[in-house]
Amino acid sequence: MVARERVNGQVATTVSVRDRGLLYGDGLFETVRVVAGVAPLWSRHMARLTEGCARLGLPAPDTATLAAELQAVTDGISAAVVRITLSRGEGARGYAPPADVQPTRVVTAYPMPALDPRLTSDGVRVRICDLRLAEQPRLAGIKHLNRLEQVLARAEWNDPEIAEGLLLDAAGRVVCATMANLFAVIDGMLVTPALERCGVAGVARAEVLATRPGAQVRDVRLDELLVASELFLTSSVRGILPVQAVGDKVFRPGPVTRALQQHWRTLGFSLEQA
């Protein structure tokens, strides 16, 4: 049986109790969708990981090494989700980072579950979370290991009919969903919230922005979001998901959403697996 876990290139399932990723969330991660051994958004994942390393002062990993480890852990899986975790490695007690950083690199693969085709055709229901995201521009956009805000937000509901929760900042601006970015068509213009203060800049979001260069990246108020003609979520794993309802407000998938779903297919992704 192929081992689906690698720690610093070796088959393993544990890390040190002194690892700063465990102790302080001192690190980054990427969640990569792989189809038949190919990760269509690989270059975008590596660009974000490199940017995150620069922000945190971490040595950037060798992308060729990561690619080889991705191939190793996904061998025999036609559709997989790979998590790449990079921490600052071990260190002495206390917050001060070690002078000689030896990062810990973990690469793990999981079979990708099927997605109900009704969700991609009809859309998903979402709610507005009570939790408000804190602002920290130094960390905004990158996918750092501390996801406590998302954990607490996701704990707010257990209704299986609600697929996601929308997150606002302290000023009431819409930021993102707990595990996805958000786009809206407002007055005929494709818009996505700015992420300079908080939130994660997803690679699927980057792909949409590259495909639609005229899209606006700006602050979005909740009231204007609720009168949008289309809403959809983007995720490197789940793809392009129309939003069917936000609370009691109902939406219908529109032409922009459908066109981007077709683009997702051209990248090599199936809409029925996410």
GROMACS .gro file of C-alpha atoms in nm, residues 1-4 6 34 36-37 67-80 82 109:
model
   24
    1MET     CA    1   0.000   0.000   0.000
    2VAL     CA    2   0.133   0.345  -0.093
    3ALA     CA    3   0.207   0.565   0.209
    4ARG     CA    4   0.004   0.882   0.186
    6ARG     CA    5   0.560   1.235   0.409
   34VAL     CA    6  -0.490   1.675  -0.797
   36ALA     CA    7  -0.478   1.199  -1.245
   37GLY     CA    8  -0.145   1.313  -1.103
   67ALA     CA    9   0.606   1.827  -0.673
   68ALA     CA   10   0.789   1.495  -0.640
   69GLU     CA   11   0.638   1.436  -0.296
   70LEU     CA   12   0.292   1.521  -0.430
   71GLN     CA   13   0.339   1.258  -0.700
   72ALA     CA   14   0.452   1.002  -0.443
   73VAL     CA   15   0.157   1.043  -0.207
   74THR     CA   16  -0.105   1.053  -0.485
   75ASP     CA   17   0.022   0.749  -0.673
   76GLY     CA   18  -0.280   0.536  -0.761
   77ILE     CA   19  -0.541   0.798  -0.663
   78SER     CA   20  -0.725   0.934  -0.966
   79ALA     CA   21  -0.870   1.230  -0.773
   80ALA     CA   22  -0.695   1.353  -0.460
   82VAL     CA   23  -0.305   1.706  -0.104
  109ALA     CA   24  -0.289   1.297   0.039
   0.00000   0.00000   0.00000
